[in-house]
XYZ file of C-alpha atoms in Angstrom:
746
model
C 26.832 -45.631 -8.912
C 25.972 -42.404 -7.003
C 23.441 -44.113 -4.826
C 24.033 -41.719 -1.974
C 23.112 -38.756 -4.081
C 19.885 -40.485 -5.033
C 19.104 -41.131 -1.383
C 19.637 -37.472 -0.549
C 17.322 -36.468 -3.381
C 14.618 -38.850 -2.188
C 14.690 -37.252 1.319
C 15.149 -33.695 0.128
C 12.610 -30.987 -0.418
C 13.526 -30.770 -4.104
C 10.324 -30.884 -6.122
C 11.861 -31.284 -9.612
C 13.048 -34.445 -11.331
C 16.552 -35.877 -10.605
C 18.689 -36.234 -13.826
C 20.807 -39.374 -13.599
C 23.089 -39.568 -16.684
C 24.182 -43.112 -16.834
C 26.722 -45.156 -18.914
C 26.040 -48.399 -20.739
C 28.250 -50.294 -18.324
C 26.343 -49.109 -15.187
C 22.785 -49.140 -16.599
C 21.817 -52.573 -15.221
C 23.429 -51.820 -11.831
C 21.595 -48.530 -11.579
C 18.272 -50.174 -12.194
C 18.980 -52.830 -9.564
C 19.996 -50.272 -6.982
C 17.138 -47.974 -7.696
C 14.773 -50.884 -7.400
C 16.307 -51.745 -4.080
C 15.542 -48.178 -2.886
C 11.874 -48.904 -3.519
C 11.431 -46.924 -6.773
C 9.007 -48.118 -9.349
C 9.830 -48.036 -13.087
C 7.808 -46.264 -15.682
C 8.978 -46.929 -19.260
C 8.510 -44.115 -21.709
C 7.398 -46.723 -24.271
C 4.018 -46.844 -22.538
C 3.295 -43.427 -23.975
C 3.642 -44.559 -27.596
C 0.274 -44.220 -29.276
C 0.852 -47.372 -31.358
C 3.554 -49.872 -32.169
C 5.431 -47.686 -34.544
C 4.810 -44.209 -33.145
C 7.038 -42.082 -30.880
C 5.970 -41.513 -27.295
C 3.851 -38.497 -26.455
C 5.958 -36.256 -24.175
C 2.932 -34.169 -23.115
C 1.278 -37.448 -21.939
C 4.414 -38.183 -19.944
C 4.305 -34.790 -18.280
C 0.654 -35.115 -17.581
C 1.333 -38.550 -15.990
C 4.121 -37.112 -13.804
C 1.850 -34.201 -12.703
C -0.910 -36.513 -11.901
C 1.278 -38.762 -9.786
C 2.721 -35.789 -7.979
C -0.679 -34.357 -7.180
C -2.465 -37.565 -6.146
C 0.205 -39.435 -4.238
C 1.991 -38.932 -1.010
C 5.691 -39.589 -1.450
C 5.446 -41.631 -4.705
C 8.948 -42.559 -6.006
C 9.545 -43.743 -9.538
C 12.103 -43.936 -12.359
C 11.441 -42.931 -15.979
C 13.381 -45.223 -18.382
C 14.021 -44.888 -22.072
C 13.666 -41.085 -22.086
C 17.362 -40.407 -22.700
C 17.675 -42.830 -25.658
C 14.418 -41.484 -27.137
C 15.554 -37.892 -26.948
C 19.004 -38.746 -28.356
C 17.220 -40.397 -31.313
C 15.224 -37.267 -31.910
C 18.206 -34.969 -31.989
C 19.742 -32.166 -29.945
C 17.049 -29.529 -30.512
C 14.177 -31.647 -29.283
C 16.371 -33.067 -26.520
C 17.248 -29.540 -25.336
C 13.595 -28.431 -25.344
C 12.352 -31.461 -23.492
C 15.144 -31.501 -20.868
C 14.661 -27.789 -20.305
C 10.931 -28.388 -19.547
C 11.721 -31.264 -17.264
C 14.523 -29.481 -15.438
C 12.172 -27.106 -13.645
C 9.045 -29.237 -13.885
C 7.215 -29.423 -10.555
C 6.557 -33.030 -9.665
C 4.577 -32.180 -6.517
C 4.715 -34.718 -3.778
C 6.479 -37.302 -5.944
C 10.134 -38.062 -6.466
C 11.056 -38.703 -10.124
C 14.430 -40.044 -11.285
C 15.126 -39.695 -14.985
C 17.459 -42.513 -15.987
C 19.187 -40.909 -18.946
C 21.480 -42.690 -21.471
C 22.912 -41.348 -24.636
C 22.662 -37.641 -23.724
C 26.221 -36.893 -22.512
C 26.388 -34.037 -25.069
C 23.509 -32.291 -23.289
C 25.052 -32.219 -19.785
C 27.249 -29.172 -20.370
C 24.312 -27.077 -21.525
C 22.183 -27.995 -18.472
C 25.064 -27.166 -16.150
C 25.108 -23.518 -17.308
C 22.237 -23.048 -14.864
C 23.943 -22.634 -11.429
C 20.873 -23.919 -9.713
C 21.179 -27.217 -11.562
C 23.697 -28.655 -9.175
C 24.465 -32.027 -7.638
C 21.129 -31.990 -5.756
C 19.418 -32.487 -9.103
C 22.114 -33.999 -11.320
C 24.300 -37.117 -11.263
C 26.757 -38.388 -13.854
C 28.033 -41.970 -13.872
C 31.182 -42.979 -15.887
C 30.860 -39.744 -17.904
C 27.627 -41.239 -19.295
C 29.530 -43.101 -21.969
C 27.261 -44.782 -24.565
C 28.038 -46.795 -27.641
C 24.513 -47.367 -28.877
C 23.964 -47.395 -32.609
C 20.899 -48.140 -34.661
C 20.075 -49.906 -37.863
C 16.656 -48.733 -39.140
C 14.934 -50.954 -41.624
C 11.759 -49.911 -43.428
C 8.942 -52.242 -42.410
C 8.462 -53.454 -46.054
C 12.084 -54.655 -46.167
C 11.282 -57.766 -44.141
C 14.355 -57.777 -41.834
C 13.741 -60.258 -39.083
C 14.264 -58.086 -35.972
C 12.459 -55.727 -33.625
C 9.217 -54.619 -35.115
C 8.193 -51.023 -34.468
C 9.571 -48.059 -32.512
C 7.791 -49.041 -29.307
C 9.433 -52.484 -29.203
C 12.832 -50.890 -29.760
C 12.289 -48.535 -26.799
C 11.293 -51.458 -24.621
C 14.612 -53.147 -25.490
C 16.536 -49.970 -24.582
C 14.604 -49.649 -21.328
C 15.821 -53.146 -20.423
C 19.413 -52.062 -20.983
C 20.081 -53.143 -24.574
C 23.535 -52.020 -25.685
C 25.499 -52.093 -28.998
C 23.712 -52.002 -32.315
C 19.917 -52.175 -32.261
C 18.136 -53.291 -35.440
C 14.538 -52.311 -35.824
C 11.853 -52.255 -38.513
C 10.406 -48.765 -38.281
C 9.012 -46.008 -40.465
C 9.904 -43.300 -37.903
C 12.344 -40.681 -39.340
C 15.410 -40.179 -37.189
C 17.454 -37.976 -39.406
C 18.714 -35.788 -36.555
C 19.718 -38.533 -34.110
C 22.796 -38.113 -31.925
C 23.512 -41.837 -32.359
C 25.095 -43.470 -35.399
C 22.244 -44.479 -37.673
C 22.396 -47.060 -40.474
C 19.438 -46.896 -42.813
C 18.168 -50.045 -44.499
C 15.678 -48.888 -47.084
C 15.567 -52.018 -49.259
C 16.107 -55.776 -49.114
C 19.581 -55.537 -50.635
C 20.798 -53.362 -47.754
C 19.205 -55.891 -45.389
C 21.166 -58.735 -46.979
C 24.345 -56.740 -46.783
C 23.682 -55.968 -43.120
C 23.074 -59.585 -42.180
C 25.965 -61.046 -44.171
C 29.139 -59.326 -42.993
C 31.636 -58.923 -45.771
C 29.090 -59.179 -48.502
C 30.498 -57.066 -51.387
C 28.293 -57.729 -54.401
C 26.658 -54.682 -55.875
C 22.875 -54.090 -55.704
C 22.639 -54.254 -59.491
C 23.461 -57.987 -59.333
C 19.792 -58.589 -58.587
C 16.387 -57.012 -58.561
C 14.395 -56.041 -55.429
C 12.225 -59.170 -55.530
C 15.269 -61.480 -55.615
C 17.012 -59.598 -52.796
C 13.787 -59.738 -50.721
C 13.539 -63.486 -51.183
C 17.136 -63.940 -50.182
C 16.584 -61.782 -47.104
C 13.719 -64.056 -46.057
C 15.909 -67.111 -46.440
C 18.743 -65.478 -44.488
C 16.387 -64.742 -41.624
C 15.419 -68.450 -41.665
C 19.048 -69.592 -41.882
C 20.618 -67.799 -38.928
C 21.910 -65.091 -41.271
C 24.201 -67.634 -42.987
C 24.606 -67.191 -46.748
C 26.375 -70.527 -46.970
C 23.375 -72.290 -45.374
C 21.148 -70.707 -47.970
C 23.417 -71.960 -50.701
C 23.490 -75.488 -49.139
C 19.668 -75.486 -48.977
C 19.617 -75.118 -52.744
C 22.355 -77.726 -53.281
C 24.979 -75.229 -54.410
C 27.628 -76.460 -52.031
C 29.046 -79.253 -54.162
C 30.829 -78.805 -57.515
C 29.485 -75.367 -58.468
C 30.498 -75.804 -62.076
C 28.481 -78.986 -62.770
C 24.966 -78.939 -64.294
C 25.719 -75.377 -65.298
C 22.937 -74.810 -67.828
C 20.339 -76.567 -65.639
C 21.169 -74.245 -62.771
C 21.382 -71.017 -64.795
C 18.665 -71.508 -67.360
C 15.699 -69.300 -66.472
C 14.980 -66.108 -64.557
C 13.473 -67.367 -61.348
C 14.940 -66.869 -57.898
C 16.921 -70.179 -57.813
C 18.699 -69.366 -61.103
C 19.563 -65.933 -59.786
C 20.762 -67.346 -56.472
C 23.151 -69.683 -58.371
C 24.553 -66.607 -60.089
C 25.014 -64.935 -56.631
C 26.643 -68.102 -55.303
C 29.154 -68.123 -58.251
C 29.852 -64.445 -57.757
C 30.436 -64.979 -53.999
C 32.758 -67.985 -54.592
C 34.520 -66.804 -57.751
C 37.925 -67.200 -56.130
C 37.599 -70.991 -55.694
C 36.133 -71.826 -59.137
C 38.259 -74.068 -61.307
C 36.857 -72.945 -64.701
C 38.991 -69.931 -65.661
C 36.553 -68.784 -68.359
C 33.737 -68.790 -65.867
C 35.756 -66.685 -63.443
C 36.561 -64.296 -66.348
C 32.959 -63.828 -67.232
C 31.813 -63.419 -63.644
C 34.313 -60.632 -63.087
C 32.914 -58.806 -66.024
C 29.232 -59.394 -65.215
C 27.117 -57.691 -62.617
C 23.650 -57.981 -64.121
C 22.136 -61.402 -63.728
C 20.082 -60.737 -66.916
C 23.363 -60.540 -68.907
C 25.063 -63.558 -67.387
C 23.860 -66.287 -69.809
C 24.526 -64.089 -72.784
C 27.980 -63.177 -71.521
C 28.863 -66.814 -70.996
C 28.139 -67.335 -74.674
C 29.658 -64.132 -76.092
C 32.549 -62.987 -73.956
C 34.870 -65.335 -75.853
C 34.220 -63.182 -78.902
C 36.389 -60.379 -77.480
C 39.323 -62.646 -76.662
C 41.820 -62.992 -79.585
C 42.704 -66.486 -80.567
C 46.330 -65.347 -80.188
C 45.739 -64.527 -76.488
C 47.696 -66.955 -74.316
C 44.454 -67.630 -72.361
C 42.453 -68.444 -75.429
C 42.879 -72.220 -75.668
C 41.927 -72.785 -72.038
C 39.079 -70.350 -72.277
C 37.810 -72.085 -75.443
C 37.721 -75.558 -73.882
C 36.334 -74.266 -70.577
C 33.545 -72.337 -72.348
C 32.708 -75.396 -74.451
C 32.124 -77.373 -71.301
C 29.871 -74.654 -69.813
C 27.655 -74.253 -72.942
C 27.326 -78.046 -73.547
C 23.610 -78.075 -72.658
C 22.685 -74.712 -74.118
C 19.785 -74.902 -76.646
C 20.378 -74.317 -80.304
C 18.495 -71.023 -80.190
C 20.915 -69.532 -77.675
C 23.863 -70.729 -79.762
C 22.333 -69.187 -82.823
C 22.362 -65.792 -81.155
C 26.035 -66.348 -80.352
C 26.798 -67.266 -83.950
C 25.319 -64.014 -85.208
C 27.218 -61.911 -82.701
C 30.402 -63.809 -83.407
C 30.424 -62.493 -86.989
C 31.527 -59.046 -85.938
C 35.148 -59.836 -86.718
C 35.089 -62.453 -89.445
C 38.800 -63.154 -89.341
C 38.489 -64.166 -85.700
C 35.028 -65.762 -85.726
C 36.071 -69.160 -86.943
C 38.311 -69.763 -83.851
C 35.412 -69.242 -81.447
C 33.037 -71.837 -83.030
C 32.629 -75.436 -81.823
C 31.130 -78.523 -83.423
C 28.537 -79.052 -80.702
C 25.458 -77.664 -82.512
C 24.245 -77.833 -86.059
C 24.139 -74.015 -86.341
C 27.827 -73.812 -85.442
C 28.779 -76.684 -87.741
C 26.993 -74.994 -90.597
C 28.641 -71.712 -89.728
C 32.087 -73.369 -89.785
C 31.445 -74.785 -93.225
C 30.173 -71.476 -94.555
C 33.292 -69.687 -93.183
C 35.630 -72.170 -94.672
C 33.844 -72.161 -97.982
C 34.506 -68.390 -98.177
C 37.886 -68.119 -96.490
C 39.694 -71.435 -96.666
C 40.796 -74.020 -94.155
C 42.424 -73.074 -90.832
C 45.150 -75.130 -89.207
C 43.047 -75.752 -86.069
C 40.163 -77.313 -87.922
C 40.819 -80.737 -86.290
C 40.164 -79.027 -82.906
C 37.183 -76.895 -83.984
C 35.411 -79.528 -86.096
C 37.270 -82.855 -85.992
C 34.693 -84.701 -88.068
C 34.995 -82.204 -90.902
C 38.780 -82.464 -90.667
C 38.552 -86.272 -90.933
C 36.210 -85.959 -93.951
C 38.757 -83.719 -95.711
C 41.637 -86.109 -95.127
C 43.048 -87.644 -98.307
C 41.739 -91.154 -98.611
C 44.141 -93.416 -100.414
C 42.241 -96.041 -102.425
C 43.929 -99.422 -102.547
C 43.649 -102.721 -104.406
C 42.383 -101.488 -107.772
C 43.949 -100.357 -111.037
C 41.869 -97.152 -110.615
C 43.154 -96.475 -107.114
C 45.440 -93.520 -108.055
C 42.719 -92.015 -110.215
C 40.127 -92.318 -107.453
C 42.487 -91.026 -104.795
C 43.317 -87.799 -106.655
C 39.806 -87.358 -108.073
C 37.964 -87.521 -104.782
C 40.472 -85.369 -102.899
C 39.845 -82.707 -105.511
C 36.108 -83.344 -105.438
C 35.825 -82.843 -101.603
C 37.960 -79.705 -101.873
C 35.689 -78.167 -104.460
C 32.504 -79.240 -102.675
C 33.650 -77.506 -99.503
C 35.037 -74.336 -101.191
C 31.988 -74.204 -103.467
C 34.155 -73.482 -106.503
C 34.820 -75.449 -109.660
C 38.425 -75.825 -110.855
C 38.943 -75.728 -114.671
C 41.525 -78.495 -114.614
C 39.120 -80.734 -112.774
C 36.272 -79.989 -115.184
C 38.546 -81.076 -118.001
C 39.159 -84.329 -116.191
C 35.456 -84.848 -115.781
C 34.853 -84.364 -119.444
C 37.673 -86.804 -120.247
C 36.318 -89.436 -117.868
C 32.827 -88.872 -119.323
C 34.167 -90.112 -122.600
C 36.400 -92.953 -121.324
C 34.073 -94.092 -118.540
C 36.869 -95.680 -116.560
C 34.399 -96.757 -113.873
C 33.384 -99.699 -116.117
C 36.606 -101.340 -114.993
C 35.242 -101.667 -111.484
C 33.205 -104.641 -110.345
C 29.460 -104.073 -109.839
C 28.116 -103.737 -106.335
C 26.020 -106.870 -106.872
C 29.069 -108.864 -107.930
C 30.719 -108.019 -104.618
C 27.626 -108.705 -102.483
C 26.934 -111.994 -104.264
C 30.136 -113.342 -102.720
C 29.404 -111.996 -99.246
C 28.426 -114.301 -96.463
C 25.169 -113.100 -94.927
C 25.470 -115.286 -91.859
C 25.679 -113.008 -88.756
C 25.912 -110.085 -91.131
C 23.757 -106.940 -90.941
C 23.182 -105.115 -94.210
C 22.704 -101.361 -93.835
C 21.655 -99.477 -96.944
C 22.432 -95.811 -96.692
C 20.923 -94.295 -99.776
C 23.221 -91.951 -101.763
C 26.424 -92.852 -99.872
C 29.327 -92.160 -102.203
C 33.033 -92.885 -101.634
C 33.742 -89.231 -100.715
C 33.007 -90.202 -97.060
C 35.547 -93.060 -96.829
C 38.196 -91.011 -95.019
C 35.672 -90.098 -92.337
C 34.220 -93.588 -91.938
C 37.749 -95.015 -91.662
C 38.623 -92.431 -88.953
C 35.412 -93.072 -86.991
C 35.830 -96.833 -87.189
C 39.413 -96.568 -86.026
C 38.430 -94.453 -83.039
C 35.769 -96.934 -82.034
C 38.163 -99.864 -82.350
C 36.435 -101.442 -85.319
C 37.974 -103.379 -88.142
C 37.416 -101.593 -91.434
C 37.389 -103.189 -94.860
C 36.206 -101.640 -98.059
C 35.711 -102.742 -101.670
C 35.074 -100.237 -104.388
C 32.253 -100.983 -106.807
C 30.051 -99.298 -109.424
C 26.335 -98.776 -109.522
C 24.118 -99.566 -112.429
C 23.201 -96.833 -114.905
C 21.292 -94.669 -114.508
C 22.335 -94.019 -110.915
C 18.751 -94.024 -109.574
C 17.333 -96.035 -106.746
C 14.791 -97.919 -108.906
C 17.604 -99.450 -110.915
C 19.939 -100.061 -107.916
C 17.898 -101.529 -105.151
C 17.849 -105.229 -106.114
C 20.834 -105.967 -103.888
C 18.709 -105.017 -100.845
C 15.636 -106.927 -101.986
C 17.731 -110.067 -102.571
C 19.383 -110.013 -99.160
C 17.967 -112.686 -96.893
C 19.674 -111.728 -93.649
C 19.337 -108.800 -91.245
C 18.940 -105.483 -93.058
C 17.834 -101.890 -92.777
C 17.450 -98.900 -95.201
C 18.144 -95.255 -94.345
C 17.029 -92.461 -96.663
C 18.332 -89.498 -94.632
C 21.398 -88.812 -96.708
C 19.472 -88.992 -99.995
C 16.713 -86.735 -98.621
C 19.307 -84.052 -97.616
C 20.782 -84.007 -101.086
C 17.759 -83.649 -103.294
C 14.501 -83.660 -101.240
C 12.637 -80.691 -99.838
C 12.255 -82.610 -96.618
C 16.003 -82.401 -96.181
C 15.706 -78.723 -95.399
C 18.287 -77.410 -97.866
C 17.888 -75.559 -101.132
C 20.569 -74.335 -103.500
C 18.371 -71.428 -104.615
C 18.036 -70.099 -101.067
C 21.634 -70.720 -99.957
C 24.402 -71.693 -102.367
C 26.867 -72.472 -99.658
C 27.467 -76.161 -98.878
C 26.111 -76.055 -95.356
C 24.235 -79.289 -95.983
C 27.561 -81.109 -95.547
C 27.278 -80.631 -91.734
C 24.118 -82.757 -91.653
C 25.659 -85.291 -93.959
C 28.629 -85.748 -91.691
C 26.285 -86.069 -88.684
C 24.408 -88.849 -90.406
C 27.643 -90.741 -91.103
C 28.793 -90.296 -87.489
C 25.489 -91.655 -86.163
C 25.688 -94.580 -88.539
C 29.124 -95.634 -87.337
C 27.987 -95.363 -83.732
C 24.998 -97.529 -84.538
C 27.307 -100.045 -86.105
C 29.676 -100.024 -83.177
C 26.811 -100.575 -80.805
C 25.337 -103.510 -82.703
C 28.737 -105.181 -83.052
C 29.583 -104.622 -79.352
C 26.275 -106.084 -78.315
C 27.042 -109.080 -80.569
C 23.831 -108.550 -82.546
C 25.936 -109.424 -85.580
C 29.540 -110.239 -86.409
C 29.757 -108.135 -89.575
C 28.099 -104.808 -90.357
C 27.917 -104.121 -94.087
C 27.343 -100.561 -95.218
C 26.228 -100.446 -98.850
C 24.735 -97.818 -101.121
C 22.655 -97.752 -104.302
C 24.469 -94.745 -105.819
C 26.420 -91.661 -104.944
C 25.619 -88.022 -105.685
C 27.243 -84.941 -107.229
C 27.541 -81.503 -105.750
C 29.690 -80.248 -108.596
C 27.079 -81.002 -111.241
C 24.835 -78.512 -109.352
C 27.585 -75.896 -109.244
C 28.237 -76.352 -112.975
C 24.839 -75.008 -114.069
C 25.253 -76.574 -117.490
C 22.048 -77.183 -119.458
C 21.930 -79.292 -122.634
C 20.351 -77.879 -125.736
C 17.700 -80.636 -126.077
C 14.079 -80.286 -125.118
C 13.382 -83.916 -124.406
C 10.153 -85.677 -125.242
C 10.153 -87.097 -121.744
C 10.280 -85.320 -118.435
C 13.870 -85.094 -117.209
C 14.699 -87.278 -114.223
C 16.785 -86.457 -111.170
C 17.397 -82.777 -112.082
C 17.970 -83.730 -115.690
C 20.968 -86.035 -115.151
C 19.144 -88.768 -117.123
C 15.961 -89.182 -119.187
C 14.181 -91.813 -121.251
C 16.221 -92.686 -124.346
C 15.405 -90.570 -127.418
C 16.804 -90.416 -130.931
C 18.560 -88.753 -132.559
C 20.952 -86.869 -130.218
C 24.383 -85.451 -130.371
C 25.776 -85.879 -126.840
C 29.257 -87.344 -126.693
C 29.123 -87.287 -122.888
C 25.951 -89.380 -122.754
C 25.635 -93.105 -122.197
C 22.743 -95.402 -123.181
C 21.744 -98.048 -120.660
C 18.531 -99.693 -119.311
C 16.474 -97.568 -121.757
C 17.847 -94.254 -120.460
C 20.141 -91.553 -121.802
C 22.566 -90.746 -118.968
C 24.933 -87.764 -118.816
C 28.435 -88.559 -117.687
C 29.653 -84.964 -117.571
C 28.132 -82.178 -115.422
C 25.307 -81.264 -117.825
C 21.502 -81.621 -117.287
C 18.591 -82.010 -119.603
C 15.943 -79.288 -119.839
C 12.514 -79.695 -118.355
C 13.268 -81.069 -114.863
C 13.195 -79.421 -111.528
C 16.480 -77.888 -110.444
C 18.393 -79.772 -107.807
C 18.184 -78.952 -104.094
C 21.897 -79.254 -103.223
C 23.172 -82.397 -104.936
C 22.063 -84.641 -107.777
C 22.299 -88.287 -108.908
C 21.160 -90.230 -111.929
C 24.146 -89.374 -114.045
C 27.404 -91.139 -114.697
C 30.078 -88.948 -113.045
C 32.488 -90.859 -110.808
C 30.873 -89.421 -107.618
C 27.465 -90.750 -108.752
C 28.614 -94.161 -110.022
C 31.395 -95.269 -107.628
C 30.030 -96.739 -104.402
C 31.635 -98.436 -101.443
C 30.872 -101.784 -99.895
C 32.127 -101.328 -96.271
C 32.526 -104.149 -93.799
C 32.865 -103.251 -90.149
C 33.582 -105.831 -87.425
C 35.159 -106.000 -83.994
C 38.946 -105.936 -84.080
C 40.863 -108.961 -82.872
C 44.042 -108.471 -80.828
C 46.063 -105.337 -81.200
C 49.017 -105.335 -83.539
C 52.509 -104.024 -82.773
C 54.231 -102.305 -85.702
C 57.887 -101.317 -85.588
C 60.669 -100.451 -88.001
C 63.488 -103.055 -87.933
C 65.979 -100.240 -88.588
C 65.171 -96.849 -87.320
C 67.363 -95.177 -89.889
C 67.664 -96.076 -93.579
C 69.892 -94.799 -96.400
C 68.384 -93.163 -99.434
C 69.601 -93.053 -102.993
C 68.449 -90.180 -105.302
C 67.978 -92.705 -108.118
C 66.371 -95.745 -106.478
C 64.907 -94.346 -103.269
C 65.091 -96.670 -100.211
C 63.695 -99.790 -98.604
C 62.371 -100.327 -95.125
C 61.692 -103.458 -93.098
C 58.757 -103.792 -90.795
C 58.252 -106.053 -87.720
C 54.636 -107.120 -86.944
C 53.945 -109.215 -83.829
C 51.090 -111.001 -85.653
C 50.998 -112.148 -89.309
C 48.840 -109.929 -91.461
C 47.485 -109.992 -94.997
C 47.791 -107.196 -97.567
C 50.256 -105.094 -95.585
C 50.975 -101.704 -97.139
C 52.456 -98.369 -96.247
C 50.700 -95.039 -96.978
C 53.274 -92.233 -97.448
C 52.503 -88.727 -98.798
C 49.125 -89.954 -100.104
C 50.557 -92.944 -101.985
C 50.212 -96.596 -101.234
C 53.259 -98.995 -101.283
C 52.594 -102.765 -100.978
C 54.778 -104.748 -98.581
C 56.408 -108.096 -99.422
C 56.227 -110.778 -96.711
C 59.730 -111.964 -95.699
C 58.726 -114.360 -92.907
C 55.862 -114.712 -90.344
C 56.744 -111.415 -88.687
C 58.751 -109.377 -91.167
C 57.795 -107.370 -94.258
C 59.777 -105.433 -96.778
C 58.576 -102.252 -98.457
C 60.268 -100.512 -101.337
C 59.856 -96.692 -101.309
C 61.209 -95.397 -104.613
C 59.843 -91.906 -104.065
C 61.964 -91.178 -100.924
C 65.043 -89.816 -102.531
C 66.082 -87.140 -100.024
C 67.301 -87.330 -96.457
C 64.848 -86.350 -93.747
C 62.039 -87.578 -91.496
C 58.890 -89.171 -93.026
C 55.705 -89.999 -91.168
C 53.805 -92.975 -92.659
C 50.754 -95.154 -91.871
C 50.847 -98.941 -91.967
C 47.766 -100.827 -93.110
C 46.632 -104.418 -93.172
C 44.067 -104.371 -95.935
C 41.958 -101.364 -95.144
C 42.701 -101.370 -91.389
C 45.202 -98.819 -90.032
C 47.387 -100.891 -87.724
C 50.237 -98.486 -86.887
C 52.206 -95.346 -87.521
C 55.974 -95.167 -88.168
C 58.569 -92.430 -88.499
C 61.149 -93.172 -91.180
C 64.481 -91.470 -90.611
C 66.245 -91.356 -93.961
C 69.868 -90.335 -94.284
C 72.185 -89.648 -97.224
C 75.129 -91.835 -98.122
C 77.364 -89.718 -95.895
C 75.291 -90.745 -92.976
C 73.744 -87.288 -92.385
C 70.042 -87.152 -91.739
C 69.667 -83.891 -93.610
C 72.413 -84.296 -96.248
C 70.894 -82.846 -99.368
C 74.271 -82.592 -101.135
C 74.803 -86.308 -100.823
C 71.607 -86.895 -102.774
C 73.124 -85.457 -105.948
C 75.622 -88.230 -106.404
């Protein structure tokens, strides 16, 4: 530092200020050496009129003049002037320095400690009188000061006001200086960063923060800025404070539902950590979403724009399903509406999680047909539609084909002429009379440790689903097929329940859905079979209830019984008989009090009623809601008696010979090995049942006359009504070739 030049100035006759242009690196040294020479320090900040006003230069000059006139040899240093003038810009700096250059300081000695004004030196030196007696330069007066100016309302936790900033500079502050001030410094010689809002404050405090301002509103950014100031400027600490540090993808809806600050902060946390998220669909949506207000909607709807043929679709589908698991039905309803924009694609985006989606799936299939991925989209519906093979009755084949066709027409909402002809034929022959009555079956049932569950209006159409659900829950499943009394109304068919002396319960939900206003469905308002979704849900809940009771050992056997079934197709038929009856039609006209004479070949007389066995209805009764009962169609009369219980040990089922030879005339025969002896073993192949013959305690023979061609055949093995295993039959021709079609001709 040019201390010798200062000493000369202090002892000289020069009566103007000494300009000492100083560098950042020598600032502190200069202050110490000047203090050692006995100079006092006068900060320019003392001339600020308030905390956020610039200093008054005229007041400074008046002060200097007063000291020079009233003191004898007063020596002092003015600090902060250089930084202040550099902040004000070259024009103001030039004017002020020009005034001070020749300003008479009287008897005083004034050193101006100037930092940040290296650009001004050359202009001052154009005056030949302004030589080394009045000017000193240290380290070329290098200065790297920069300033970040935040508007006071931003709330950045830093220096408050222009005066406080000058005080810091007067103490030798270097580098970047952050200050809350409203002072305009548009012409500054320093690098100036403006922070005019909380978002810029956040970005300033968190180095590397790249999210756009549109990701939040000013209120949210302001609250985040406050938290950053309280958390040592660490965004990670803010996230930890709100418990966003562990498993970001869990409790997704709980964290995102709403519009308050914490919900928004979770969105910001996800955006900031998108690279480490495991859920690919979540990453995909975040990359497409900047507005927090659109995030929830985009989580729901972005899948709509991804084709089901896209290689990412399957993973996106399952990942999205996990994310929206807790979303309310109303949000899903909005998605369902938006998803209809491309109907051919819409089915693949739906899930079975909500009732609105389940109904949408059924409506779509009713119009467009079944898709191959139904078992993934709506597995319960797929199980319902599976062909149930009836066993152990002379009507088994009839019932198997009839109810497969019935379910198909119920779902597709269309009547098939061939099936209607079959209904009319059965209405005359009334084959159901060959079945035992429900009461006959229950009379032989042991009610010890047996829970009787009456599900009103449960027909046999649901047996495939019940079997599937029981199998998945590890329950033993047995069913006997019975018939209800005519007419198929509850009043005539409830005596089984009243006579039961053990544990019992009645459930009307299924019946209410089909023909009660309380069920919430009406054929007049919506002709599509969307009520099926709720029916399937009731069945699912029932099997879960049964599994729970059995597992808790509340009972050993859980009997599911019904008073009658119901017909959807009779509603679709819209056939009204010509008679105006003397009595009010019952159950949408499917039966009425007996009257004479009549000409109705499809009607039966029983229990004082006239009952229609085809799909007609008598005049005078209220139209059906979505399904009817009271008549004598198979779906109304045929009812199941289902027994569920806990399974014993698991059974191993294997083919004795992996490959068998087929004959185009006689078919083939297979041999099964079972590790435990079983009763009523049978094989279901291509929708037909083949009874096994017991050879010894572990081996069974099954003749398969319908396998007459070489190939592979998947089959199910049953013990009674319980599925105990699956087998793959490899059939070869006489030549020994597995696909030898030519051999089958001889």
